[in-house]
Amino acid sequence: MTISMYQVAVPSVVRSLNNLIAVLEKGAAHAEARKIDPSVLIASRLYPDMLPLIRQVQIASDIARRGIARLAGTEAPALEDNETTFAELGDRLRKVVSFIETFTPEQIDGSEEKVIALPIGKETMTFAGQAYLLFFILPNVYFHVTTAYDILRHCGVELGKLDFLGARR
């Protein structure tokens, strides 16, 4: 039995981003119920040298949309990093999910050996497609989704493992 690049990439990333939408909705509800200015949660971070919640969400969506697009050999739509509310962050994630869901297996499958050149700062990292998916896209999406979850949990939002996994949906 084999599993395709599409099966590994698209459903995994879509599920993670949809779960993050639900986590952010719980964050917004928490702020409202406790009369906390939502911008406080959105600007929260786990440690002073870490990025805040807003950037964790933006980066997760950037890695997902650009990564899947690169595997398919297309350009990802540009997104401005101008969100300031939970609703705007949720809208951003919904746009990214909608974009990713436009890809077909035919566009992604067969990209295992495709050379992916990834500019990072002044350097360019080069990957074969499968390594790019397994060792860059997925770990980065999971890292930033997890960190966003952790920030909100640290701020008192009632979240559990099933919120991260999405087993309730």
PDB file of C-alpha atoms in Angstrom:
ATOM      1  CA  MET A   1       0.000   0.000   0.000  1.00  0.00           C
ATOM      2  CA  THR A   2       1.289   3.433  -0.886  1.00  0.00           C
ATOM      3  CA  ILE A   3       0.298   6.882   0.193  1.00  0.00           C
ATOM      4  CA  SER A   4       0.565   9.784  -2.185  1.00  0.00           C
ATOM      5  CA  MET A   5       2.181  13.171  -1.694  1.00  0.00           C
ATOM      6  CA  TYR A   6      -1.270  14.728  -2.017  1.00  0.00           C
ATOM      7  CA  GLN A   7      -2.710  12.457   0.690  1.00  0.00           C
ATOM      8  CA  VAL A   8       0.121  13.357   3.060  1.00  0.00           C
ATOM      9  CA  ALA A   9       0.122  17.072   2.283  1.00  0.00           C
ATOM     10  CA  VAL A  10      -3.341  18.444   1.685  1.00  0.00           C
ATOM     11  CA  PRO A  11      -5.568  16.674   4.233  1.00  0.00           C
ATOM     12  CA  SER A  12      -2.940  17.045   6.991  1.00  0.00           C
ATOM     13  CA  VAL A  13      -2.403  20.746   6.476  1.00  0.00           C
ATOM     14  CA  VAL A  14      -6.107  21.496   5.987  1.00  0.00           C
ATOM     15  CA  ARG A  15      -6.987  19.634   9.182  1.00  0.00           C
ATOM     16  CA  SER A  16      -4.305  21.452  11.192  1.00  0.00           C
ATOM     17  CA  LEU A  17      -5.404  24.870   9.954  1.00  0.00           C
ATOM     18  CA  ASN A  18      -9.087  24.109  10.533  1.00  0.00           C
ATOM     19  CA  ASN A  19      -8.238  22.958  14.066  1.00  0.00           C
ATOM     20  CA  LEU A  20      -6.341  26.198  14.583  1.00  0.00           C
ATOM     21  CA  ILE A  21      -9.441  28.146  13.511  1.00  0.00           C
ATOM     22  CA  ALA A  22     -11.426  26.354  16.230  1.00  0.00           C
ATOM     23  CA  VAL A  23      -8.676  27.058  18.788  1.00  0.00           C
ATOM     24  CA  LEU A  24      -8.713  30.761  17.888  1.00  0.00           C
ATOM     25  CA  GLU A  25     -12.499  30.826  18.223  1.00  0.00           C
ATOM     26  CA  LYS A  26     -12.114  29.446  21.741  1.00  0.00           C
ATOM     27  CA  GLY A  27      -9.535  32.156  22.420  1.00  0.00           C
ATOM     28  CA  ALA A  28     -11.965  34.847  21.280  1.00  0.00           C
ATOM     29  CA  ALA A  29     -14.764  33.380  23.403  1.00  0.00           C
ATOM     30  CA  HIS A  30     -12.443  33.208  26.416  1.00  0.00           C
ATOM     31  CA  ALA A  31     -11.476  36.863  26.036  1.00  0.00           C
ATOM     32  CA  GLU A  32     -15.105  37.910  25.703  1.00  0.00           C
ATOM     33  CA  ALA A  33     -16.321  35.825  28.660  1.00  0.00           C
ATOM     34  CA  ARG A  34     -13.571  37.119  30.937  1.00  0.00           C
ATOM     35  CA  LYS A  35     -13.675  40.701  29.653  1.00  0.00           C
ATOM     36  CA  ILE A  36     -10.059  40.520  28.471  1.00  0.00           C
ATOM     37  CA  ASP A  37      -9.021  42.793  25.622  1.00  0.00           C
ATOM     38  CA  PRO A  38      -8.515  40.266  22.765  1.00  0.00           C
ATOM     39  CA  SER A  39      -5.426  42.169  21.611  1.00  0.00           C
ATOM     40  CA  VAL A  40      -3.719  41.068  24.829  1.00  0.00           C
ATOM     41  CA  LEU A  41      -4.085  37.393  23.830  1.00  0.00           C
ATOM     42  CA  ILE A  42      -3.189  38.073  20.201  1.00  0.00           C
ATOM     43  CA  ALA A  43       0.042  39.786  21.299  1.00  0.00           C
ATOM     44  CA  SER A  44       0.895  37.114  23.886  1.00  0.00           C
ATOM     45  CA  ARG A  45       3.968  34.951  23.592  1.00  0.00           C
ATOM     46  CA  LEU A  46       5.411  32.100  25.595  1.00  0.00           C
ATOM     47  CA  TYR A  47       8.750  33.768  26.177  1.00  0.00           C
ATOM     48  CA  PRO A  48      10.098  37.255  25.383  1.00  0.00           C
ATOM     49  CA  ASP A  49      12.267  36.060  22.493  1.00  0.00           C
ATOM     50  CA  MET A  50       9.450  34.072  20.842  1.00  0.00           C
ATOM     51  CA  LEU A  51       6.984  35.425  18.316  1.00  0.00           C
ATOM     52  CA  PRO A  52       3.469  36.339  19.501  1.00  0.00           C
ATOM     53  CA  LEU A  53       0.283  34.441  18.704  1.00  0.00           C
ATOM     54  CA  ILE A  54      -0.508  36.596  15.684  1.00  0.00           C
ATOM     55  CA  ARG A  55       2.816  35.748  14.001  1.00  0.00           C
ATOM     56  CA  GLN A  56       2.474  32.043  14.839  1.00  0.00           C
ATOM     57  CA  VAL A  57      -0.827  31.984  12.938  1.00  0.00           C
ATOM     58  CA  GLN A  58       0.547  34.014  10.024  1.00  0.00           C
ATOM     59  CA  ILE A  59       3.623  31.818   9.694  1.00  0.00           C
ATOM     60  CA  ALA A  60       1.614  28.574   9.873  1.00  0.00           C
ATOM     61  CA  SER A  61      -0.584  29.845   7.054  1.00  0.00           C
ATOM     62  CA  ASP A  62       2.391  31.079   5.018  1.00  0.00           C
ATOM     63  CA  ILE A  63       4.265  27.784   5.241  1.00  0.00           C
ATOM     64  CA  ALA A  64       1.111  25.851   4.346  1.00  0.00           C
ATOM     65  CA  ARG A  65       0.000  27.892   1.329  1.00  0.00           C
ATOM     66  CA  ARG A  66       3.456  28.506  -0.104  1.00  0.00           C
ATOM     67  CA  GLY A  67       4.612  24.954   0.554  1.00  0.00           C
ATOM     68  CA  ILE A  68       1.682  23.232  -1.131  1.00  0.00           C
ATOM     69  CA  ALA A  69       1.882  25.690  -4.032  1.00  0.00           C
ATOM     70  CA  ARG A  70       5.587  24.951  -4.525  1.00  0.00           C
ATOM     71  CA  LEU A  71       4.882  21.217  -4.637  1.00  0.00           C
ATOM     72  CA  ALA A  72       2.254  21.884  -7.314  1.00  0.00           C
ATOM     73  CA  GLY A  73       4.554  24.221  -9.246  1.00  0.00           C
ATOM     74  CA  THR A  74       2.321  27.268  -8.819  1.00  0.00           C
ATOM     75  CA  GLU A  75       2.465  30.584  -7.014  1.00  0.00           C
ATOM     76  CA  ALA A  76       0.619  31.142  -3.775  1.00  0.00           C
ATOM     77  CA  PRO A  77      -1.517  34.251  -3.487  1.00  0.00           C
ATOM     78  CA  ALA A  78       0.047  37.059  -1.513  1.00  0.00           C
ATOM     79  CA  LEU A  79      -1.406  37.819   1.906  1.00  0.00           C
ATOM     80  CA  GLU A  80      -0.741  40.953   3.883  1.00  0.00           C
ATOM     81  CA  ASP A  81       0.216  40.450   7.504  1.00  0.00           C
ATOM     82  CA  ASN A  82      -2.285  43.028   8.708  1.00  0.00           C
ATOM     83  CA  GLU A  83      -4.591  41.006  10.956  1.00  0.00           C
ATOM     84  CA  THR A  84      -5.324  42.449  14.381  1.00  0.00           C
ATOM     85  CA  THR A  85      -8.313  40.402  15.603  1.00  0.00           C
ATOM     86  CA  PHE A  86      -9.246  36.789  16.157  1.00  0.00           C
ATOM     87  CA  ALA A  87     -11.849  37.112  13.396  1.00  0.00           C
ATOM     88  CA  GLU A  88      -9.259  38.400  10.924  1.00  0.00           C
ATOM     89  CA  LEU A  89      -6.865  35.576  11.808  1.00  0.00           C
ATOM     90  CA  GLY A  90      -9.674  33.070  11.287  1.00  0.00           C
ATOM     91  CA  ASP A  91     -10.511  34.649   7.923  1.00  0.00           C
ATOM     92  CA  ARG A  92      -6.864  34.403   6.894  1.00  0.00           C
ATOM     93  CA  LEU A  93      -6.793  30.710   7.751  1.00  0.00           C
ATOM     94  CA  ARG A  94     -10.075  30.088   5.900  1.00  0.00           C
ATOM     95  CA  LYS A  95      -8.616  31.768   2.774  1.00  0.00           C
ATOM     96  CA  VAL A  96      -5.539  29.558   2.987  1.00  0.00           C
ATOM     97  CA  VAL A  97      -7.624  26.406   3.494  1.00  0.00           C
ATOM     98  CA  SER A  98      -9.812  27.347   0.508  1.00  0.00           C
ATOM     99  CA  PHE A  99      -6.693  27.895  -1.613  1.00  0.00           C
ATOM    100  CA  ILE A 100      -5.110  24.594  -0.580  1.00  0.00           C
ATOM    101  CA  GLU A 101      -8.353  22.721  -1.247  1.00  0.00           C
ATOM    102  CA  THR A 102      -8.228  23.845  -4.904  1.00  0.00           C
ATOM    103  CA  PHE A 103      -5.299  21.511  -5.553  1.00  0.00           C
ATOM    104  CA  THR A 104      -5.910  18.099  -7.040  1.00  0.00           C
ATOM    105  CA  PRO A 105      -3.916  14.911  -6.508  1.00  0.00           C
ATOM    106  CA  GLU A 106      -2.671  15.224 -10.097  1.00  0.00           C
ATOM    107  CA  GLN A 107      -0.996  18.544  -9.242  1.00  0.00           C
ATOM    108  CA  ILE A 108       0.839  17.241  -6.153  1.00  0.00           C
ATOM    109  CA  ASP A 109       1.438  13.532  -6.784  1.00  0.00           C
ATOM    110  CA  GLY A 110       4.710  12.821  -8.529  1.00  0.00           C
ATOM    111  CA  SER A 111       6.476  15.735  -6.840  1.00  0.00           C
ATOM    112  CA  GLU A 112       8.577  13.439  -4.629  1.00  0.00           C
ATOM    113  CA  GLU A 113      11.792  14.147  -6.537  1.00  0.00           C
ATOM    114  CA  LYS A 114      10.923  17.641  -7.738  1.00  0.00           C
ATOM    115  CA  VAL A 115      13.656  20.113  -6.799  1.00  0.00           C
ATOM    116  CA  ILE A 116      12.326  22.771  -4.461  1.00  0.00           C
ATOM    117  CA  ALA A 117      14.477  25.864  -4.031  1.00  0.00           C
ATOM    118  CA  LEU A 118      13.463  27.721  -0.894  1.00  0.00           C
ATOM    119  CA  PRO A 119      14.861  31.216  -0.356  1.00  0.00           C
ATOM    120  CA  ILE A 120      15.466  31.883   3.339  1.00  0.00           C
ATOM    121  CA  GLY A 121      17.067  35.228   3.979  1.00  0.00           C
ATOM    122  CA  LYS A 122      20.215  35.484   1.893  1.00  0.00           C
ATOM    123  CA  GLU A 123      20.471  31.709   1.511  1.00  0.00           C
ATOM    124  CA  THR A 124      18.557  29.188  -0.585  1.00  0.00           C
ATOM    125  CA  MET A 125      17.750  25.764   0.763  1.00  0.00           C
ATOM    126  CA  THR A 126      17.227  22.997  -1.783  1.00  0.00           C
ATOM    127  CA  PHE A 127      15.040  19.961  -1.168  1.00  0.00           C
ATOM    128  CA  ALA A 128      13.606  17.046  -3.073  1.00  0.00           C
ATOM    129  CA  GLY A 129       9.802  17.376  -2.932  1.00  0.00           C
ATOM    130  CA  GLN A 130       9.205  14.534  -0.494  1.00  0.00           C
ATOM    131  CA  ALA A 131      11.862  15.775   1.922  1.00  0.00           C
ATOM    132  CA  TYR A 132      10.440  19.292   1.618  1.00  0.00           C
ATOM    133  CA  LEU A 133       7.003  18.020   2.590  1.00  0.00           C
ATOM    134  CA  LEU A 134       8.064  15.646   5.358  1.00  0.00           C
ATOM    135  CA  PHE A 135      10.929  17.607   6.901  1.00  0.00           C
ATOM    136  CA  PHE A 136       9.991  21.242   6.263  1.00  0.00           C
ATOM    137  CA  ILE A 137       6.307  21.894   5.515  1.00  0.00           C
ATOM    138  CA  LEU A 138       4.662  19.510   7.980  1.00  0.00           C
ATOM    139  CA  PRO A 139       7.015  20.089  10.931  1.00  0.00           C
ATOM    140  CA  ASN A 140       6.777  23.873  10.493  1.00  0.00           C
ATOM    141  CA  VAL A 141       2.991  23.907  10.226  1.00  0.00           C
ATOM    142  CA  TYR A 142       2.711  21.642  13.285  1.00  0.00           C
ATOM    143  CA  PHE A 143       5.238  23.736  15.226  1.00  0.00           C
ATOM    144  CA  HIS A 144       3.456  27.037  14.649  1.00  0.00           C
ATOM    145  CA  VAL A 145      -0.032  25.581  15.178  1.00  0.00           C
ATOM    146  CA  THR A 146       1.192  23.961  18.408  1.00  0.00           C
ATOM    147  CA  THR A 147       2.819  27.176  19.579  1.00  0.00           C
ATOM    148  CA  ALA A 148      -0.383  29.146  18.904  1.00  0.00           C
ATOM    149  CA  TYR A 149      -2.315  26.521  20.874  1.00  0.00           C
ATOM    150  CA  ASP A 150       0.243  26.683  23.703  1.00  0.00           C
ATOM    151  CA  ILE A 151       0.076  30.478  23.912  1.00  0.00           C
ATOM    152  CA  LEU A 152      -3.694  30.431  24.306  1.00  0.00           C
ATOM    153  CA  ARG A 153      -3.567  27.536  26.768  1.00  0.00           C
ATOM    154  CA  HIS A 154      -0.948  29.425  28.788  1.00  0.00           C
ATOM    155  CA  CYS A 155      -3.322  32.421  28.816  1.00  0.00           C
ATOM    156  CA  GLY A 156      -6.015  30.293  30.420  1.00  0.00           C
ATOM    157  CA  VAL A 157      -8.091  29.287  27.412  1.00  0.00           C
ATOM    158  CA  GLU A 158      -9.662  25.916  28.140  1.00  0.00           C
ATOM    159  CA  LEU A 159      -8.106  23.758  25.467  1.00  0.00           C
ATOM    160  CA  GLY A 160      -7.239  20.096  25.412  1.00  0.00           C
ATOM    161  CA  LYS A 161      -5.449  17.657  23.183  1.00  0.00           C
ATOM    162  CA  LEU A 162      -8.638  16.956  21.234  1.00  0.00           C
ATOM    163  CA  ASP A 163      -8.801  20.629  20.252  1.00  0.00           C
ATOM    164  CA  PHE A 164      -5.353  20.300  18.695  1.00  0.00           C
ATOM    165  CA  LEU A 165      -6.149  16.964  17.054  1.00  0.00           C
ATOM    166  CA  GLY A 166      -9.594  18.008  15.916  1.00  0.00           C
ATOM    167  CA  ALA A 167     -11.131  14.723  17.004  1.00  0.00           C
ATOM    168  CA  ARG A 168     -14.356  16.492  17.932  1.00  0.00           C
ATOM    169  CA  ARG A 169     -15.076  17.463  14.335  1.00  0.00           C
TER     170      ARG A 169
END
